[in-house]
PDB file of C-alpha atoms in Angstrom:
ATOM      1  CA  UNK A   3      17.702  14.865  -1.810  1.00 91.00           C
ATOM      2  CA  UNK A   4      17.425  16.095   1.517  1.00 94.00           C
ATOM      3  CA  UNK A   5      19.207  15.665   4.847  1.00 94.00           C
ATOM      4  CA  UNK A   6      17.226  16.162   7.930  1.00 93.00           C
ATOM      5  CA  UNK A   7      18.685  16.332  11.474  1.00 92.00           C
ATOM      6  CA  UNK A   8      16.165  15.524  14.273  1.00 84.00           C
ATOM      7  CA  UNK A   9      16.844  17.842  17.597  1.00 83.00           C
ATOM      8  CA  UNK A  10      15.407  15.473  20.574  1.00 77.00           C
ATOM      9  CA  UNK A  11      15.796  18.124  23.041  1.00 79.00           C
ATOM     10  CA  UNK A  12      12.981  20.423  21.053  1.00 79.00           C
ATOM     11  CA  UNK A  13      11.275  17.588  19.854  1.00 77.00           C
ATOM     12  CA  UNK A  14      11.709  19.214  16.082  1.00 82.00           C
ATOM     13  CA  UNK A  15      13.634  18.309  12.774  1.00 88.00           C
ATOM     14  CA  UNK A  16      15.307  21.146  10.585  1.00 93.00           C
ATOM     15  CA  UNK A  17      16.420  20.910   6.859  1.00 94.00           C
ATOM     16  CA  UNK A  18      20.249  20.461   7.102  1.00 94.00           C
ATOM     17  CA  UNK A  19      20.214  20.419   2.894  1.00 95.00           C
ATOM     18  CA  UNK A  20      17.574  20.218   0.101  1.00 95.00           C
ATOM     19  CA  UNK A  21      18.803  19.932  -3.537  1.00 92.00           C
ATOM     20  CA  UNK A  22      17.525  21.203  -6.509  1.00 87.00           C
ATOM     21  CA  UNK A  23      15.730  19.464  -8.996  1.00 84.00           C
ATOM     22  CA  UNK A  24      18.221  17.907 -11.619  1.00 82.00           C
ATOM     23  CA  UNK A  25      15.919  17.932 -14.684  1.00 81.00           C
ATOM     24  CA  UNK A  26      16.383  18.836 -18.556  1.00 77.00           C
ATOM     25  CA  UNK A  27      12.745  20.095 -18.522  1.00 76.00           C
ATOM     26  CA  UNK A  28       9.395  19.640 -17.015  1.00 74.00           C
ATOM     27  CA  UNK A  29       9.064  15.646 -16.588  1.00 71.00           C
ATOM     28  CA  UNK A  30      12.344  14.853 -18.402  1.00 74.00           C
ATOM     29  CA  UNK A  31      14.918  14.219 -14.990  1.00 78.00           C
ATOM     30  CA  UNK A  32      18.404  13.392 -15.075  1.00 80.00           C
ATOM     31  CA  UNK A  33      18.760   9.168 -15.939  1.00 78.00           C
ATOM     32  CA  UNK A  34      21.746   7.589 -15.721  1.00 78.00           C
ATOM     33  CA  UNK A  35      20.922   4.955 -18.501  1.00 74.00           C
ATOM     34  CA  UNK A  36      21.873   3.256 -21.545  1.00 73.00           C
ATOM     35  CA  UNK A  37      18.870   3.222 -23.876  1.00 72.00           C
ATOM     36  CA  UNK A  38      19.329   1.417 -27.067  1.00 76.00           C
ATOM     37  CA  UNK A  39      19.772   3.597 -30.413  1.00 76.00           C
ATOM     38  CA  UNK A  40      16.307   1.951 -31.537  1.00 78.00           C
ATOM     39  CA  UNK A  41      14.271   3.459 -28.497  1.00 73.00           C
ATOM     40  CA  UNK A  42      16.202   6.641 -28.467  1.00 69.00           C
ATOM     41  CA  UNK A  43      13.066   7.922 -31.366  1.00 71.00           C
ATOM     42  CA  UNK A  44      10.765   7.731 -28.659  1.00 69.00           C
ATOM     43  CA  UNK A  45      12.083   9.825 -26.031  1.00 62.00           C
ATOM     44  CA  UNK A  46       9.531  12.480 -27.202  1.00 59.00           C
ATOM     45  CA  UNK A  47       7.101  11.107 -25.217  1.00 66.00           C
ATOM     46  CA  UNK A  48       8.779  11.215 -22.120  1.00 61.00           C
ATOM     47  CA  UNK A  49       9.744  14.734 -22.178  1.00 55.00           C
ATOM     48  CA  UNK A  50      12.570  14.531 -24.466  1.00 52.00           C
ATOM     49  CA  UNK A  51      13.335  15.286 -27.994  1.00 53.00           C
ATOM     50  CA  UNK A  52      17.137  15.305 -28.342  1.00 52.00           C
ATOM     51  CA  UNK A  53      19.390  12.173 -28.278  1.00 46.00           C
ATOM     52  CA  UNK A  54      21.502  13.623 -24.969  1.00 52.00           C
ATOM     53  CA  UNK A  55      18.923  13.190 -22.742  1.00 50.00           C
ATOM     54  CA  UNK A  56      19.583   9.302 -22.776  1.00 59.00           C
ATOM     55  CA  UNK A  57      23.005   9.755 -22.186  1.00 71.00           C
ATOM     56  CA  UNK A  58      23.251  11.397 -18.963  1.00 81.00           C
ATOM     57  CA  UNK A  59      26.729  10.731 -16.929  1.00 83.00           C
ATOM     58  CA  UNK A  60      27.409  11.018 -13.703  1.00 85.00           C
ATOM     59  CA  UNK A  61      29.465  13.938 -14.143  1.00 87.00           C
ATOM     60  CA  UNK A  62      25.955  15.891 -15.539  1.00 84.00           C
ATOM     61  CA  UNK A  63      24.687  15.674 -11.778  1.00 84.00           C
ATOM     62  CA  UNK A  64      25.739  18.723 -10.035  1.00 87.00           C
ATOM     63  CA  UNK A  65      27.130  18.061  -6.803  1.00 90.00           C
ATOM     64  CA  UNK A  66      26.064  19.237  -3.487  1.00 90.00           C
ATOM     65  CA  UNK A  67      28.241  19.050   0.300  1.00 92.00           C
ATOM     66  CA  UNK A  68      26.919  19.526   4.044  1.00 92.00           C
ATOM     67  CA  UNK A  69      28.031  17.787   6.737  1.00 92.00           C
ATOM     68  CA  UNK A  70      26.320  14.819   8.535  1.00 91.00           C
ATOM     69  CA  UNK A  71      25.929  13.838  11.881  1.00 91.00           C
ATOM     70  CA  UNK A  72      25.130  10.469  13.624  1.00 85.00           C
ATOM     71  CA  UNK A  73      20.607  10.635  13.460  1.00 83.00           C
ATOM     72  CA  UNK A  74      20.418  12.594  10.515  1.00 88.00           C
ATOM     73  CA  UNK A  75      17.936  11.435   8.379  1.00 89.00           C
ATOM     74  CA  UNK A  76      19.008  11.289   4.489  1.00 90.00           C
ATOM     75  CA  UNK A  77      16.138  11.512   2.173  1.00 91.00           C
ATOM     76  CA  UNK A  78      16.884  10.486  -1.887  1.00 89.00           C
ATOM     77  CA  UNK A  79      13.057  10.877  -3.187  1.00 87.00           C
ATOM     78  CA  UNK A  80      12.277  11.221  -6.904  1.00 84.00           C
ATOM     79  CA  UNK A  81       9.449  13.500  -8.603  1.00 83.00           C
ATOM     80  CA  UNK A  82       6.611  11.338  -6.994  1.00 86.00           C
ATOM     81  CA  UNK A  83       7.706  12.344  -3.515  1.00 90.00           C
ATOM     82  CA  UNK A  84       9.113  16.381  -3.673  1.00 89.00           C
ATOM     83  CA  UNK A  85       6.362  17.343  -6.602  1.00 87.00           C
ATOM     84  CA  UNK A  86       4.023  15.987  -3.747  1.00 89.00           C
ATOM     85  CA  UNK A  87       4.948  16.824  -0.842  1.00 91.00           C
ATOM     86  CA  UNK A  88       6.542  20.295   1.107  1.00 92.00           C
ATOM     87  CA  UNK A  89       9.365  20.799   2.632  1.00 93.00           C
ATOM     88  CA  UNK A  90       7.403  21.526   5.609  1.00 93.00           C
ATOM     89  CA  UNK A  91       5.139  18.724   5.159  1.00 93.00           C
ATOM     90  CA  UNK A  92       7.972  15.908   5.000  1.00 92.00           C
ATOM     91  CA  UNK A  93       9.630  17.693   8.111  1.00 91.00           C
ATOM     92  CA  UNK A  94       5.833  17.046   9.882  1.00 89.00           C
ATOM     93  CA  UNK A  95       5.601  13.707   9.157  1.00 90.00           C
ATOM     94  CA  UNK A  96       9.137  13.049  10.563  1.00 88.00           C
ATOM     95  CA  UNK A  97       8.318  15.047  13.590  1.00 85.00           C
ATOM     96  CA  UNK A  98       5.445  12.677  14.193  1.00 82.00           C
ATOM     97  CA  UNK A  99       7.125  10.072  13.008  1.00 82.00           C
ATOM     98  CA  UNK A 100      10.099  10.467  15.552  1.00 80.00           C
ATOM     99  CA  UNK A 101       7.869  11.905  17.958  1.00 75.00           C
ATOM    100  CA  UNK A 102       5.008   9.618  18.284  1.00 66.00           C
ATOM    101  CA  UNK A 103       6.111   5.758  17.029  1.00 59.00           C
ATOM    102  CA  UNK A 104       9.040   4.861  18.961  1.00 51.00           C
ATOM    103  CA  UNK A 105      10.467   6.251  22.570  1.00 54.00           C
ATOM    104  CA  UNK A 106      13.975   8.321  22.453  1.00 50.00           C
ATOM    105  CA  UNK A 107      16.711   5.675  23.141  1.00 48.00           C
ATOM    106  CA  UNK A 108      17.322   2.233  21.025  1.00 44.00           C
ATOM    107  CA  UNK A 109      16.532   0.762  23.380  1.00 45.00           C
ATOM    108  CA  UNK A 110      13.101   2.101  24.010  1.00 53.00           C
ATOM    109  CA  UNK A 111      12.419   1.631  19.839  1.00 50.00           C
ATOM    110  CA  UNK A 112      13.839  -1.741  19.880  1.00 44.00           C
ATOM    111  CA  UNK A 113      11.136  -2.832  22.922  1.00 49.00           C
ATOM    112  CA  UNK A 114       8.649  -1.279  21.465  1.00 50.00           C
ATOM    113  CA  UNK A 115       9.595  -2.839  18.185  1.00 46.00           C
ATOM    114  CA  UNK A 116       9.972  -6.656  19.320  1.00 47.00           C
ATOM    115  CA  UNK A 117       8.952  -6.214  23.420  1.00 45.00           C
ATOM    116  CA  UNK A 118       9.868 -10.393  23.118  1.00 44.00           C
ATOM    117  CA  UNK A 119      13.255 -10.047  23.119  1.00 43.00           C
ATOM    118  CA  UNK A 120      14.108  -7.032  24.379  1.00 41.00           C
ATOM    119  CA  UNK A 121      17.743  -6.751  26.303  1.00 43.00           C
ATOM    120  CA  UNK A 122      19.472  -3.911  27.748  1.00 46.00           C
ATOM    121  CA  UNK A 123      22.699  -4.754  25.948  1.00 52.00           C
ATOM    122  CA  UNK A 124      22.923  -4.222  21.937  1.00 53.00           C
ATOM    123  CA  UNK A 125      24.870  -5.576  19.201  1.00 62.00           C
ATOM    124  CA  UNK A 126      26.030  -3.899  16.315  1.00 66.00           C
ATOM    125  CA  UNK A 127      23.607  -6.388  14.012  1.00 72.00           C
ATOM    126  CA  UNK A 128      20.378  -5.317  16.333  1.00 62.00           C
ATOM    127  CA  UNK A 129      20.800  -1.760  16.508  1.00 62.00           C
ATOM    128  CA  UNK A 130      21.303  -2.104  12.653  1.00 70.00           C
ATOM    129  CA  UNK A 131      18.602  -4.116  12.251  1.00 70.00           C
ATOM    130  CA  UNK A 132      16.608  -1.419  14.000  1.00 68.00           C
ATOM    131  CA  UNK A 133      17.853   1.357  11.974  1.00 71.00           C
ATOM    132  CA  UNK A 134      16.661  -0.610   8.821  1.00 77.00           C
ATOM    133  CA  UNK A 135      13.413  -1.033  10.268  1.00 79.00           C
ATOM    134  CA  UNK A 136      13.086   2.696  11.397  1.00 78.00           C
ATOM    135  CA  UNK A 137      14.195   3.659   8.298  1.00 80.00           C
ATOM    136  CA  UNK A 138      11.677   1.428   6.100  1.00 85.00           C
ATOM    137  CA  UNK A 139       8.782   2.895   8.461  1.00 85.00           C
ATOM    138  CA  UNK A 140       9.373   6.187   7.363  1.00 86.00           C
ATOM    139  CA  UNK A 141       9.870   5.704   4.052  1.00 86.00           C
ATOM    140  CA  UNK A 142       6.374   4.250   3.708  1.00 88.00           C
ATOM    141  CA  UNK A 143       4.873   7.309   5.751  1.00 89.00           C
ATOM    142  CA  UNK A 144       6.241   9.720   3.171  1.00 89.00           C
ATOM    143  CA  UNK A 145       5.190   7.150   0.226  1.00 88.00           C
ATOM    144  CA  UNK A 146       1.725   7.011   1.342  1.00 90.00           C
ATOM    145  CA  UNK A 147       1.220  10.982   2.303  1.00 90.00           C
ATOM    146  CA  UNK A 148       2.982  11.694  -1.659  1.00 88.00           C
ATOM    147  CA  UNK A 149       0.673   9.420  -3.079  1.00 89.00           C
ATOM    148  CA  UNK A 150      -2.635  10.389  -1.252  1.00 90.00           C
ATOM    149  CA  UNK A 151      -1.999  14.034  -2.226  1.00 89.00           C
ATOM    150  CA  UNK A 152      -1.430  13.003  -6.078  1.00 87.00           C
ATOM    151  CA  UNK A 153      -4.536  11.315  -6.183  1.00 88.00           C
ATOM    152  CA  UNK A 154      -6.229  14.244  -4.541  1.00 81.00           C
ATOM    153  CA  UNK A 155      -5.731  17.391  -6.248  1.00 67.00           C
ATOM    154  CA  UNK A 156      -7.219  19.853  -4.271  1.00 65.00           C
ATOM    155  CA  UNK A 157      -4.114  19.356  -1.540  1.00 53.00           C
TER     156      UNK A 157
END
C-alpha cells in the first residue's frame, strides 16, 4: 500500500507511506482464504509447501499508521503493480496524472469531465461521483504502465 499526498502549490506528490511486502516467500503473498483440505497438496506450485500458508488471518498482516488528509491518494496494489513499477515511477504518473488531465478545483475536473452539465454549485453525490471517476482514471494509468513494463523486460 501506499498513501500519496498531492501538493498543488508545487505541482508535485510525495510518499506519505509505502508498506512492505507481506509475503511468506518469493511469489507466495499473504491470502486471506479458506482453501479446501483437498487443494491444500497443491500449494507447491504456487510458492508454498506448508499447510499455514492457506490459513493466513488477519491478525498475520502487520499493521502500519500515518495520518491522512483530505486529497491524499491511497494506493492498495498487489505484486503486478509494485514488482512493476517504482516508487518514483507511480509518483510520475500521478504527477501527470493530476497535473495534466483535469484543472485544480472540482469544479474545473467536473467541466472538463461532463462540460454538458456543468454548474457552479455541487452536491455531495457529484463531487462523489467525480472522485470515483478520478479515482478509476488513475487506477487504469498505473494498470497499463505495470503491465507494459512486465511484458517488456528490458524496463
Amino acid at each position: 500500500m501506499m498513501v500519496v499526498r498531492y501538493n498543488p502549490e508545487l505541482k508535485v506528490c510525495k510518499i506519505v507511506l509505502r508498506t512492505g511486502e507481506q509475503q511468506h516467500s518469493f511469489n507466495a503473498p499473504y491470502q486471506l482464504a479458506n482453501i479446501p483440505i483437498g487443494l491444500q497438496p497443491s500449494s507447491s506450485r504456487f510458492g508454498g509447501s506448508q499447510r499455514k500458508f492457506w490459513k493466513d488471518k488477519a491478525s498475520d498482516a502487520v499493521l502500519y499508521q500515518t495520518s491522512i488528509k483530505e486529497g491524499d491518494i491511497i494506493i492498495g496494489g498487489t505484486d503486478g503493480l509494485f514488482d512493476n513499477l517504482y516508487s518514483h515511477e507511480i509518483l510520475n504518473i500521478i504527477d501527470i496524472f493530476l497535473n495534466d488531465c483535469f484543472g485544480s478545483s472540482p469544479q474545473e475536473s467536473l467541466k472538463s469531465i461532463n462540460t454538458h452539465s456543468f454548474t457552479p454549485v455541487f452536491t455531495k453525490s457529484q463531487l462523489a461521483n467525480l472522485t470515483k471517476r478520478k479515482a478509476k482514471l488513475l487506477a487504469h494509468d498505473l494498470v497499463k504502465e505495470a503491465r507494459r513494463k512486465s511484458k517488456n523486460k528490458t524496463c
